[in-house]
Structure formats: structure tokens, C-alpha cells
PDB file of C-alpha atoms in Angstrom:
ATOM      1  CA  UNK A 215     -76.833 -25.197 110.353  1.00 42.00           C
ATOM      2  CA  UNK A 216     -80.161 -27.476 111.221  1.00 36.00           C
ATOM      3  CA  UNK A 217     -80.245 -29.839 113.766  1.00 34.00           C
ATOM      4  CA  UNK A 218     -78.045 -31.955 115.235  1.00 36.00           C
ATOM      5  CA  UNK A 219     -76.995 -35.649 116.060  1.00 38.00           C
ATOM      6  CA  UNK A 220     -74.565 -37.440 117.913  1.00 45.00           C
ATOM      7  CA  UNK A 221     -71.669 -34.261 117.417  1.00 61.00           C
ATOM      8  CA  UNK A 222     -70.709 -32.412 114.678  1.00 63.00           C
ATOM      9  CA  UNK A 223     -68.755 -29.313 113.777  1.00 86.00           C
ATOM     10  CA  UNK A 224     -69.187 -26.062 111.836  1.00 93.00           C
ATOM     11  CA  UNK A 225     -65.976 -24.128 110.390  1.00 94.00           C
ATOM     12  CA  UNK A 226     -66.821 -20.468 110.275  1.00 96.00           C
ATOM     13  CA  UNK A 227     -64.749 -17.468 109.755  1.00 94.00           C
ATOM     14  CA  UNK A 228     -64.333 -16.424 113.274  1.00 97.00           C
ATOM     15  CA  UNK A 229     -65.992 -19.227 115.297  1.00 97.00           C
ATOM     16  CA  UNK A 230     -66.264 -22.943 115.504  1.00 97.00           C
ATOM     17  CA  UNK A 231     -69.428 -24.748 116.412  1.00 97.00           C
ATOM     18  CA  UNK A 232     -70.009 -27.575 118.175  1.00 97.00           C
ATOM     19  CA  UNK A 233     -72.760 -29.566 119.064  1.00 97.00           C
ATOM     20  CA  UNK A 234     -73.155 -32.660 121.156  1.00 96.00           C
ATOM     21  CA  UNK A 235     -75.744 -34.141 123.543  1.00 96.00           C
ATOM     22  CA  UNK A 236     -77.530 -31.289 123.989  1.00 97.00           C
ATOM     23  CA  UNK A 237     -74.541 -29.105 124.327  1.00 98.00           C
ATOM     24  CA  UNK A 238     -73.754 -25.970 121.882  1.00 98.00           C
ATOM     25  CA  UNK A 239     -70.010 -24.796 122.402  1.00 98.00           C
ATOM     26  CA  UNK A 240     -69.354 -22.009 120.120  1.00 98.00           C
ATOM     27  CA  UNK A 241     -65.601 -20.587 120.444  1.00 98.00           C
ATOM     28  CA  UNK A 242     -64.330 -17.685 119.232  1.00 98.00           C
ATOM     29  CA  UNK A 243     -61.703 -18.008 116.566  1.00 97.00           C
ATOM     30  CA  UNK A 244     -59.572 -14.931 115.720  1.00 96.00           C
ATOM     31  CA  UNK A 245     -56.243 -16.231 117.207  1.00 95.00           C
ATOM     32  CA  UNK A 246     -54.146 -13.253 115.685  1.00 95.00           C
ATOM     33  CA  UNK A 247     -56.550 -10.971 117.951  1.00 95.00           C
ATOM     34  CA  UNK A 248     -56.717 -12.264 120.622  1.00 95.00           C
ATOM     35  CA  UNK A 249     -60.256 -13.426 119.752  1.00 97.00           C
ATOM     36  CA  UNK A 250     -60.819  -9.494 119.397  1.00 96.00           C
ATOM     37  CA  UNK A 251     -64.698  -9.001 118.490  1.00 96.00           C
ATOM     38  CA  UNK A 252     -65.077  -7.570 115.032  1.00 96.00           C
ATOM     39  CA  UNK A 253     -67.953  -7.096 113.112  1.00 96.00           C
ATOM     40  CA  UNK A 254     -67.737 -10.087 111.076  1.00 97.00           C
ATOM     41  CA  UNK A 255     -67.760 -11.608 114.188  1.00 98.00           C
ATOM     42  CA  UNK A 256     -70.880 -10.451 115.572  1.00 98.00           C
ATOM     43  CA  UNK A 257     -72.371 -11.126 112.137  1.00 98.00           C
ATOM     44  CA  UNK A 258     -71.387 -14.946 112.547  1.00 98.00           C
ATOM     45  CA  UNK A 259     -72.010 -15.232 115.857  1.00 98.00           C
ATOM     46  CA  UNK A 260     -75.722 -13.514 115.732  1.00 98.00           C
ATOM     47  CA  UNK A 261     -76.517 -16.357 112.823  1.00 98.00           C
ATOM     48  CA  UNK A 262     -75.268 -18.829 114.840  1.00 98.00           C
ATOM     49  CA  UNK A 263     -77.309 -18.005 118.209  1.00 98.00           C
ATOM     50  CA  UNK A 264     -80.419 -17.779 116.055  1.00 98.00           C
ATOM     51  CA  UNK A 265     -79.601 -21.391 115.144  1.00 97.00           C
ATOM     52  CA  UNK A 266     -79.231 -22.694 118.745  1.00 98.00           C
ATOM     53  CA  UNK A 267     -82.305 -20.704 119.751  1.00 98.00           C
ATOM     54  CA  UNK A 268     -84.822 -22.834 116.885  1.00 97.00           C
ATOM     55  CA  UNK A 269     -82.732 -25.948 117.233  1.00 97.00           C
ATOM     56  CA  UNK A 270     -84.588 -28.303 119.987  1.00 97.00           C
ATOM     57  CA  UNK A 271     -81.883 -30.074 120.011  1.00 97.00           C
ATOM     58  CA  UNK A 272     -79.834 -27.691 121.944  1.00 98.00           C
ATOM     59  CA  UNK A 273     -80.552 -26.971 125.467  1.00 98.00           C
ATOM     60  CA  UNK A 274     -77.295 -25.435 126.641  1.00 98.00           C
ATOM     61  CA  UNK A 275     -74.594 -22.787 124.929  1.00 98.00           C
ATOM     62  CA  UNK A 276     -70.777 -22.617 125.915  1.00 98.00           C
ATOM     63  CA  UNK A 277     -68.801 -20.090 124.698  1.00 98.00           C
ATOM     64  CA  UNK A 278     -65.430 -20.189 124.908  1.00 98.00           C
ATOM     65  CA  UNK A 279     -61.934 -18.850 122.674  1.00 97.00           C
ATOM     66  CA  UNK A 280     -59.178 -19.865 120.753  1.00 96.00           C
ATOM     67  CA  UNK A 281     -55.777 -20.502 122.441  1.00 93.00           C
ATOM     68  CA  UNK A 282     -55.277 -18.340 125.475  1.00 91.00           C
ATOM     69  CA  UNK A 283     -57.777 -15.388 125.220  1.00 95.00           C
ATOM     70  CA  UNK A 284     -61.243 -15.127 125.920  1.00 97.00           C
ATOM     71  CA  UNK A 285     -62.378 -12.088 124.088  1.00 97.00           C
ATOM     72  CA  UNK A 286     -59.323  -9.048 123.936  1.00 92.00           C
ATOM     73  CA  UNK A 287     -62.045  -6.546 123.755  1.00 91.00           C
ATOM     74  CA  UNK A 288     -62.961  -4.490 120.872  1.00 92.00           C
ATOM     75  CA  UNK A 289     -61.015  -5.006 117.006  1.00 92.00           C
ATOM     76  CA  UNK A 290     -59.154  -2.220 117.441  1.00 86.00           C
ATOM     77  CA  UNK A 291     -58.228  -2.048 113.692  1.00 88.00           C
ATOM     78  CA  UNK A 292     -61.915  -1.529 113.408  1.00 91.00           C
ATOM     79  CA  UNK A 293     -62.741   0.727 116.099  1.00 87.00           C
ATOM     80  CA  UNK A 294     -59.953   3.183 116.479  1.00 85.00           C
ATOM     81  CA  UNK A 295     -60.781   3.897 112.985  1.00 87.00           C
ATOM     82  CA  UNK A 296     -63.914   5.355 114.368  1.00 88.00           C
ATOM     83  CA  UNK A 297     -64.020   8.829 115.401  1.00 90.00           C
ATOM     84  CA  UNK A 298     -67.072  10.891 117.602  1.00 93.00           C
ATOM     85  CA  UNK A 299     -70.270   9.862 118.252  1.00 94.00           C
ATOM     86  CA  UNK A 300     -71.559  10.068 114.538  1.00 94.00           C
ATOM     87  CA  UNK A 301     -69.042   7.356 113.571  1.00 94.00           C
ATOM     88  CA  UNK A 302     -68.454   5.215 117.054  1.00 93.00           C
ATOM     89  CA  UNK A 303     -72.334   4.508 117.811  1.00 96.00           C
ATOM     90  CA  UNK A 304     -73.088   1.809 115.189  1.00 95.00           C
ATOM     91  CA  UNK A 305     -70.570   0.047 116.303  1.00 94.00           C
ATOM     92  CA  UNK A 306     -70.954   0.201 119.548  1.00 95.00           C
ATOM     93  CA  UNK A 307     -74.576  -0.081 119.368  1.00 97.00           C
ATOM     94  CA  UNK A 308     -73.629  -3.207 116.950  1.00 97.00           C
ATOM     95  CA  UNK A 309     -72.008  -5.332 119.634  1.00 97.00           C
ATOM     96  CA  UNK A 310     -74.268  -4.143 122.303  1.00 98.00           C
ATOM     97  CA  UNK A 311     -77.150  -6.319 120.200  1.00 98.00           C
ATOM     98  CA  UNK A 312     -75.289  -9.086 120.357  1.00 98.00           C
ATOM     99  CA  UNK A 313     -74.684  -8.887 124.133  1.00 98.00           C
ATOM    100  CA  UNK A 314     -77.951  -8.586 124.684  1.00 98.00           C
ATOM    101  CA  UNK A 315     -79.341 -11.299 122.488  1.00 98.00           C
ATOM    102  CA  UNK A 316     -76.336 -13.260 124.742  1.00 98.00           C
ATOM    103  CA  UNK A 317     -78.260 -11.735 128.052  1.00 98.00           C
ATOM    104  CA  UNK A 318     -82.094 -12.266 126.749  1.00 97.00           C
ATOM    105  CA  UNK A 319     -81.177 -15.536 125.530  1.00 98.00           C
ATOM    106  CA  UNK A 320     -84.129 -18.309 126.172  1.00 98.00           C
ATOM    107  CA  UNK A 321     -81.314 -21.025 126.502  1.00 98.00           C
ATOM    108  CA  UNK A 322     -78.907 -21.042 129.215  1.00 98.00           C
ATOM    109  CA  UNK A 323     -75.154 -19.525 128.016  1.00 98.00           C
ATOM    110  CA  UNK A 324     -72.087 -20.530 130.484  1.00 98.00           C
ATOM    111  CA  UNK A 325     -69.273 -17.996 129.488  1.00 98.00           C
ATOM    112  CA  UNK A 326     -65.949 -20.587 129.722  1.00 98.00           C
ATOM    113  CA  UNK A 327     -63.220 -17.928 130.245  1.00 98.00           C
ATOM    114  CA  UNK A 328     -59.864 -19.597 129.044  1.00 97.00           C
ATOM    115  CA  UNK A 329     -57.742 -16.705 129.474  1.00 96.00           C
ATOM    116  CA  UNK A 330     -57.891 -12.820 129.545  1.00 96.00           C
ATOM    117  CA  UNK A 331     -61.445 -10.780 129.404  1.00 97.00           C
ATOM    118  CA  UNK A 332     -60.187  -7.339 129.824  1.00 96.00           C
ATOM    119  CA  UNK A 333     -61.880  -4.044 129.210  1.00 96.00           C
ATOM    120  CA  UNK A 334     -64.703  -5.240 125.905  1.00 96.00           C
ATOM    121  CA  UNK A 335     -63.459  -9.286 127.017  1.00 97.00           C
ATOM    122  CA  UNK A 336     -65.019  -8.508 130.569  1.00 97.00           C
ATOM    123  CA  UNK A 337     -68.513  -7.145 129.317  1.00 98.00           C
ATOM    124  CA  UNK A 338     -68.697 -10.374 127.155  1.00 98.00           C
ATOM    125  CA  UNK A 339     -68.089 -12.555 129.856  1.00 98.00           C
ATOM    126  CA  UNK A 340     -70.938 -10.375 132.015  1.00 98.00           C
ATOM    127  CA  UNK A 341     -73.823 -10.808 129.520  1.00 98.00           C
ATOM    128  CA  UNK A 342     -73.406 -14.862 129.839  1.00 98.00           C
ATOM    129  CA  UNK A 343     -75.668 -16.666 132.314  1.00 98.00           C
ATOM    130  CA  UNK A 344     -73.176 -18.014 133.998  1.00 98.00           C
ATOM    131  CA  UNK A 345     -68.710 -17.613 133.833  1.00 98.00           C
ATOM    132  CA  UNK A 346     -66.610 -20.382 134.700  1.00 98.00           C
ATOM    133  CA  UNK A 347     -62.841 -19.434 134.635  1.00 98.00           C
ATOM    134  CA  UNK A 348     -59.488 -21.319 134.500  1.00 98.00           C
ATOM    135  CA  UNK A 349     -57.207 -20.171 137.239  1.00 97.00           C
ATOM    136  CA  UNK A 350     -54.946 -18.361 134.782  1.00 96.00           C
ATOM    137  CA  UNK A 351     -58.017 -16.404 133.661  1.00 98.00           C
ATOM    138  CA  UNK A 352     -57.273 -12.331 133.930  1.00 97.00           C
ATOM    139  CA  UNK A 353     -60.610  -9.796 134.298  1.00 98.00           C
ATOM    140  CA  UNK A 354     -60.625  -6.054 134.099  1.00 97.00           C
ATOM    141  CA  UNK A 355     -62.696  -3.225 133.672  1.00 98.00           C
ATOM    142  CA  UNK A 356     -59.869  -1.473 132.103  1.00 97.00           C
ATOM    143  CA  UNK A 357     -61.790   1.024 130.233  1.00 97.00           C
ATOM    144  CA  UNK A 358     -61.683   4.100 132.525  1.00 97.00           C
ATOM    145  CA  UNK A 359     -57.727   4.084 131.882  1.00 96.00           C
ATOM    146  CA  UNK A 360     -58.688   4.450 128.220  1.00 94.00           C
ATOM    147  CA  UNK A 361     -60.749   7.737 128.836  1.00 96.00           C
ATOM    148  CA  UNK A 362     -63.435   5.645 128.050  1.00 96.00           C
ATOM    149  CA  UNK A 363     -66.765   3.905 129.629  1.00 97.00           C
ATOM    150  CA  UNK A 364     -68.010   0.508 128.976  1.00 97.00           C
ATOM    151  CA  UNK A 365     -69.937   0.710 125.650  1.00 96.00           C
ATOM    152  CA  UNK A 366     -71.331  -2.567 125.528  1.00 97.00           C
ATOM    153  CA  UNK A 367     -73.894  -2.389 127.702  1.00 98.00           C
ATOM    154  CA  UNK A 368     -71.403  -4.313 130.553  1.00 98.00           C
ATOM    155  CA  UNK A 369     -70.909  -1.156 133.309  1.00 98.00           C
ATOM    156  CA  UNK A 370     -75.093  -1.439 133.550  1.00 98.00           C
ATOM    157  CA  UNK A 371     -75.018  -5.445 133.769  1.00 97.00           C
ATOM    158  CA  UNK A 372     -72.272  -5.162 136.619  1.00 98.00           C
ATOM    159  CA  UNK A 373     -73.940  -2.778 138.517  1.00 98.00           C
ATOM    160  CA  UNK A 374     -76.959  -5.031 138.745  1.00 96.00           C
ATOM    161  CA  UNK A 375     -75.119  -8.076 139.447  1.00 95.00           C
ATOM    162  CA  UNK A 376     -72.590  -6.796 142.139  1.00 97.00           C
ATOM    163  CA  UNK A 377     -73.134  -4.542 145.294  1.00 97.00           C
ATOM    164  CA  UNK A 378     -73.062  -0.787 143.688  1.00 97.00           C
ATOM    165  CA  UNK A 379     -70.144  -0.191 145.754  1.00 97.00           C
ATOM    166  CA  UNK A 380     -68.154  -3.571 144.390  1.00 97.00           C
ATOM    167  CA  UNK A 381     -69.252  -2.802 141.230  1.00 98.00           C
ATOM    168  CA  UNK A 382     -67.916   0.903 141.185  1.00 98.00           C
ATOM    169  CA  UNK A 383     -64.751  -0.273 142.673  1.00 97.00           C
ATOM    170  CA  UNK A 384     -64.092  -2.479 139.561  1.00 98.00           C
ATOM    171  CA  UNK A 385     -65.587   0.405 137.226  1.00 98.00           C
ATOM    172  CA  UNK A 386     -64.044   3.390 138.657  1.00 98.00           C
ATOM    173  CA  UNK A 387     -60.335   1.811 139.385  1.00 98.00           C
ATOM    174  CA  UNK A 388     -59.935  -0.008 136.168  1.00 97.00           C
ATOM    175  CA  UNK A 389     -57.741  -2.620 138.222  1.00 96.00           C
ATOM    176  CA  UNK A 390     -57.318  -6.235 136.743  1.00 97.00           C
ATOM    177  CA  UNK A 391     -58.215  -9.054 138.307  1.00 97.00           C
ATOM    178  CA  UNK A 392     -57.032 -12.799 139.023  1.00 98.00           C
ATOM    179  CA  UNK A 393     -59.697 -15.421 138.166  1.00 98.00           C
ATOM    180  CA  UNK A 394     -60.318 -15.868 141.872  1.00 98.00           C
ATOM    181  CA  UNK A 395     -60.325 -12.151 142.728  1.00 97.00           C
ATOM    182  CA  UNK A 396     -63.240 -12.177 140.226  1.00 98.00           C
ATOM    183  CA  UNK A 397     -64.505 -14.960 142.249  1.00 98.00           C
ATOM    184  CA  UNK A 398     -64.373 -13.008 145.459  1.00 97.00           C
ATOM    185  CA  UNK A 399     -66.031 -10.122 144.062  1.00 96.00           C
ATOM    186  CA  UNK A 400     -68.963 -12.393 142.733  1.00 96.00           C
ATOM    187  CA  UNK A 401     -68.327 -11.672 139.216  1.00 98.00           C
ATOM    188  CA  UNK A 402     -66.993 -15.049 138.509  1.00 98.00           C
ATOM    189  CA  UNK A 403     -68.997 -18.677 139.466  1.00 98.00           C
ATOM    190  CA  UNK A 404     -66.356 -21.531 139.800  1.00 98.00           C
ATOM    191  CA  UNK A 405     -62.184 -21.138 139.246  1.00 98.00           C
ATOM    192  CA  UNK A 406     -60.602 -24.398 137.675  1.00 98.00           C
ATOM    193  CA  UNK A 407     -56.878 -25.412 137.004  1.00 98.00           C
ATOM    194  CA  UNK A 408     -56.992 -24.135 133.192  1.00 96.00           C
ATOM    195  CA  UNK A 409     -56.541 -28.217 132.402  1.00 97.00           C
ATOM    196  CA  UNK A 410     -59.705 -29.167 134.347  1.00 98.00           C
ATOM    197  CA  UNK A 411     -61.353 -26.372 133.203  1.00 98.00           C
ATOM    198  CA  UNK A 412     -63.267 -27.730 130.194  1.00 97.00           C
ATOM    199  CA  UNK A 413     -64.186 -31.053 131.905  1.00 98.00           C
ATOM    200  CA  UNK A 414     -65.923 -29.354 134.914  1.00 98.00           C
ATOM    201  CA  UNK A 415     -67.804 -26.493 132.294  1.00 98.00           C
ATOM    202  CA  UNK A 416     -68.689 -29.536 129.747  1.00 98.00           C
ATOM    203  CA  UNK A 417     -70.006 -31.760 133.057  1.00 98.00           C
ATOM    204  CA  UNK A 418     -72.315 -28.580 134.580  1.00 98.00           C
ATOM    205  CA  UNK A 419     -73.686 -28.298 131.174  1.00 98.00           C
ATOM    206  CA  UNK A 420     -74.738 -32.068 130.533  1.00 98.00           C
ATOM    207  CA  UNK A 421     -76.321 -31.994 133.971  1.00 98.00           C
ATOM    208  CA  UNK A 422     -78.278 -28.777 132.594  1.00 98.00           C
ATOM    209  CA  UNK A 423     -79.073 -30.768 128.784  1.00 98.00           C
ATOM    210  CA  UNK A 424     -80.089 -33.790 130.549  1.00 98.00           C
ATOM    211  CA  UNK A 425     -83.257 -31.911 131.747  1.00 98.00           C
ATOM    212  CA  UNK A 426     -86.493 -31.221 129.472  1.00 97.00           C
ATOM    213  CA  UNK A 427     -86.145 -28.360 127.211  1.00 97.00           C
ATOM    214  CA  UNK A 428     -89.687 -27.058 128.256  1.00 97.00           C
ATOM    215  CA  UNK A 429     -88.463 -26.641 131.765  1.00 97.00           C
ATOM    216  CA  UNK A 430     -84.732 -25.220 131.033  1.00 98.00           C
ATOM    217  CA  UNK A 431     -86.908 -22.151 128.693  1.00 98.00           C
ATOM    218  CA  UNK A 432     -89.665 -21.870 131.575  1.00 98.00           C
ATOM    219  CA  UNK A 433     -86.575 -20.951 134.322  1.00 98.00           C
ATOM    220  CA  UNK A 434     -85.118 -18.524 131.670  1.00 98.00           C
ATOM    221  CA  UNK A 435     -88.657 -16.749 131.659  1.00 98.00           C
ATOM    222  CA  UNK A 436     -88.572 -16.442 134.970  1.00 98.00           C
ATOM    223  CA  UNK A 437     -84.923 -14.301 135.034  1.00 98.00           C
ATOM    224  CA  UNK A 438     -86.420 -12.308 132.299  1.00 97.00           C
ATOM    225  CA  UNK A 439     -89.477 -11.541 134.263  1.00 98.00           C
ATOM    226  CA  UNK A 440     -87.346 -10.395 137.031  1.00 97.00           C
ATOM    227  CA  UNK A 441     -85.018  -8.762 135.247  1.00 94.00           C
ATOM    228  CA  UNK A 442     -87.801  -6.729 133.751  1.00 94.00           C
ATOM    229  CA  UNK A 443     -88.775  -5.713 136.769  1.00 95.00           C
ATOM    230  CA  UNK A 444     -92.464  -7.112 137.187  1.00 97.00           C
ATOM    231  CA  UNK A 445     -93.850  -7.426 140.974  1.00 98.00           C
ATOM    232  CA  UNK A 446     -93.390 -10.631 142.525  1.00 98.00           C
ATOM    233  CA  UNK A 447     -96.736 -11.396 142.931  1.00 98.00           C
ATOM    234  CA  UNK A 448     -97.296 -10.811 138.992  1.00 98.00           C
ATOM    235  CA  UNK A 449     -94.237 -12.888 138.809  1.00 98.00           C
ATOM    236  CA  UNK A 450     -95.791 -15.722 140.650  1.00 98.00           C
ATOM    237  CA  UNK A 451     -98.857 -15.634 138.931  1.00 98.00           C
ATOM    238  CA  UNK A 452     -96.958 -16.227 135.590  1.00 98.00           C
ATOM    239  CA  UNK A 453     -95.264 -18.640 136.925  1.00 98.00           C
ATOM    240  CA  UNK A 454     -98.845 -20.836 138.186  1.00 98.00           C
ATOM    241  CA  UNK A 455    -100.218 -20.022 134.515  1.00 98.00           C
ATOM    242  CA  UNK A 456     -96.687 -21.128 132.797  1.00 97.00           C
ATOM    243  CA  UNK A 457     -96.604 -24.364 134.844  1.00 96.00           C
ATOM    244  CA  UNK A 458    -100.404 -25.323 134.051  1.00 97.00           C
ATOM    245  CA  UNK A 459    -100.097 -25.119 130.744  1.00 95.00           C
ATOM    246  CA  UNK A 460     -97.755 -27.790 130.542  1.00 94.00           C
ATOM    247  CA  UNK A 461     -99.109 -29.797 133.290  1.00 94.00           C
ATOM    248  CA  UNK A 462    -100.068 -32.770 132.335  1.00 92.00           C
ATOM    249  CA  UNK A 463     -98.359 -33.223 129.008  1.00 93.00           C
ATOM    250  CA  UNK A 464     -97.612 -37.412 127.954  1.00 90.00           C
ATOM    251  CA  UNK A 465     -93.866 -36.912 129.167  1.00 91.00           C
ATOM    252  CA  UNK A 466     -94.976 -35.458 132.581  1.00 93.00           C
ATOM    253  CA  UNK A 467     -97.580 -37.811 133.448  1.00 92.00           C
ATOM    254  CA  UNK A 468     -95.410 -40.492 132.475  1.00 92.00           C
ATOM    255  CA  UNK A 469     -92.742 -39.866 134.867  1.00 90.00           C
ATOM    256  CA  UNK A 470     -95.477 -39.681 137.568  1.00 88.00           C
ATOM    257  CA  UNK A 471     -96.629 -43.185 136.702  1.00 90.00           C
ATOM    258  CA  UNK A 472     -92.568 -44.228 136.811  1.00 89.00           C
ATOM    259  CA  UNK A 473     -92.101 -42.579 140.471  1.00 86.00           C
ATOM    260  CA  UNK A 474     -95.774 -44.319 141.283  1.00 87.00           C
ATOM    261  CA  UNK A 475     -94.657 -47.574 140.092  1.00 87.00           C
ATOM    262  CA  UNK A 476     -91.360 -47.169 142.245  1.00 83.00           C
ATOM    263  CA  UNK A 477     -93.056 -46.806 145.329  1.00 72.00           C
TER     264      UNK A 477
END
């Protein structure tokens, strides 16, 4: 796909992908689904965040769907074909590598929920950085009333991201959820009227691709430190090494001069 200029946009299969001023928007395109994730989808969609991730262009992903889904869940056509463990795991180990290259991802992804993430649609939404939802958005954890678990890696995610007990209410009752019940529970960031929606997501992610790349994939090390679980103090020591060794670069000594000059 290379780089990028002004705006341009890529016809796939199941996605479309834009990208303007710094700003990535990749939305899922399988209408007749529901935007259901298939595996031609996470094909496409694993290309296209290897793209965004060599591309210095971009410095922000949104992802978004067609019409008024977010993600259904799970191609069923695909997966209730699927039967035991022999048979299910690829495929559920399939889409968990995508969520996780979603969760590890160097650049910053804002989940733009346009409508229902139930059950599969909910664990998408989870392994984005951030989830910004219209007001007509519907969540749910749904899968316990399919004598299932999460399989995407999202029951794990939501347990570290929630209070154990908020996150086991969601898990263990299965219940749907308005956008701003989502809110309540911490799940969701911001709740928009579905026609402000893109306008406020678009304007939070300028504010983030206005910023120097080198400092937007320095922050994103530090969550992954974290969330690997290494000691503060090794933490902050990374952090001291990470910043000197792009102290002084022409960029940031020039905007020392500007503030200098200023005052």
C-alpha cells in the first residue's frame, strides 16, 4: 500500500483504507454480516496493519464498520462449521493473532464503535487502545449464553482492564449493554450522538497525529512494559535510557531554540 499523501483510499475485499494527515481509518466491510470477522478478513486486515506499522506516515489507526455494526462476532458460516477442539483451535487461535497484533500494536488504535459489538464484536472492541462509541452503540459479553467462553483472547483483556468483580459481572451474566452502560462500567471512553460520532473520534486522533512519531511509539513502549509486567523501577529506568537516546535530536533542539526565542 506504501506511503501516503494528502488522503487516499484502498478498496479491499472486506475493508476500506483510509489515510489522511496522519490518520489510518480502516473499516470493516462485510455489510451482509454484519461486519462478521472471517478469515479472509483477518488475512486483509493483518496485511494492512503491517502497512500502517512501516508507514511513517501514519501515527494513528481508527477502526471502524460498515453501516450499523461494529464487528457481529465470529462468521458463523465459518465457525459453526467447526467442530471440537481439533477443528475450532486454528481458528480461534487465528483471530486471537490478530487481536493481539491490534493490542501489541506500536501505534495507537481508537476502536470507533458505530453500532453493535456483541459476544466476538466486544473482544474486538477490547484489544483497541482506546473505544469511542455512538450512543446507539450495543456491547455484550454474550458468549456464556452460547455455552461458550470468550475465545479471542477478550475475557483475559477485560479482566485486566475492569475491577475482577465488574469484569465477571459482564462475563458471567452475558447481559448487553447500552453504549453508556459500557461507559459506566469503564469499558467504553467517550459516548457520542451516532452523527457526532466520527467528528469527535477523527478530532482526538489529529490531536494524537499532530505529535512526533518518535514520541507517540516511545508512550506505546511504555504500556507494553507495563503490561508485561516489569517492576517500576526497571520501568523507569527504560524510560531515562529511551528518552536519552533521542535527546537532543535536530527536531528537539530546535523547538528548544523556538520556546527560547519566545521568551
Amino acid at each position: 500500500m506504501g506511503n501516503v499523501g494528502k488522503g487516499w483510499e484502498t478498496i479491499m475485499e472486506t475493508l476500506r483504507v483510509g489515510k489522511q494527515d496522519g490518520v489510518a481509518t480502516i473499516t470493516l466491510h462485510r455489510p451482509e454480516v454484519h461486519n462478521a470477522i472471517s478469515m479472509e478478513l483477518v488475512d486483509e486486515l493483518t496485511a494492512v496493519l503491517k502497512d500502517c506499522e512501516t508507514d511513517t506516515q501514519v501515527k494513528v489507526l481508527i477502526v471502524t464498520g460498515t453501516g450499523k455494526s461494529f464487528v457481529s462476532g465470529g462468521d458463523l458460516n465459518q465457525f459453526i462449521a467447526v467442530r471440537g477442539y481439533e477443528q475450532s483451535f486454528p481458528l480461534l487461535h487465528k483471530v486471537t493473532g490478530l487481536l493481539s497484533a491490534i493490542d501489541h500494536f506500536p501505534k495507537p488504535v481508537i476502536a470507533m464503535v458505530n453500532g453493535a459489538a456483541v459476544g466476538g464484536g466486544c473482544e474486538f472492541a477490547g484489544a483497541c487502545h482506546f473505544r469511542f462509541a455512538s450512543d446507539q452503540a450495543v456491547f455484550g459479553f454474550v458468549q456464556i449464553s452460547m455455552h461458550i467462553t470468550t475465545g479471542w483472547g477478550g475475557g483475559s483483556r477485560l479482566l485486566d482492564k475492569l475491577p475482577e468483580s465488574k469484569a465477571l459481572a459482564l462475563l458471567l451474566t452475558g447481559e448487553r449493554m447500552s453504549a453508556l452502560e459500557a461507559k459506566g462500567y469503564g469499558f467504553v471512553d467517550e459516548v457520542y450522538p451516532v452523527e457526532k460520532l466520527q467528528e469527535e473520534v477523527e478530532r482526538f486522533a489529529r490531536k494524537i497525529a499532530a505529535q512526533p512519531l518518535v514520541g507517540i511509539e516511545g508512550y506505546m513502549r511504555m504500556l507494553h512494559w507495563k503490561r508485561n509486567g516489569l517492576p517500576q523501577e526497571e520501568r523507569i529506568q527504560k524510560e531515562v535510557s529511551q528518552c536519552a537516546s533521542i535527546w537532543g535530536t535536530d527536531e528537539h533542539v530546535s523547538v528548544v531554540q523556538k520556546f527560547l526565542r519566545k521568551r
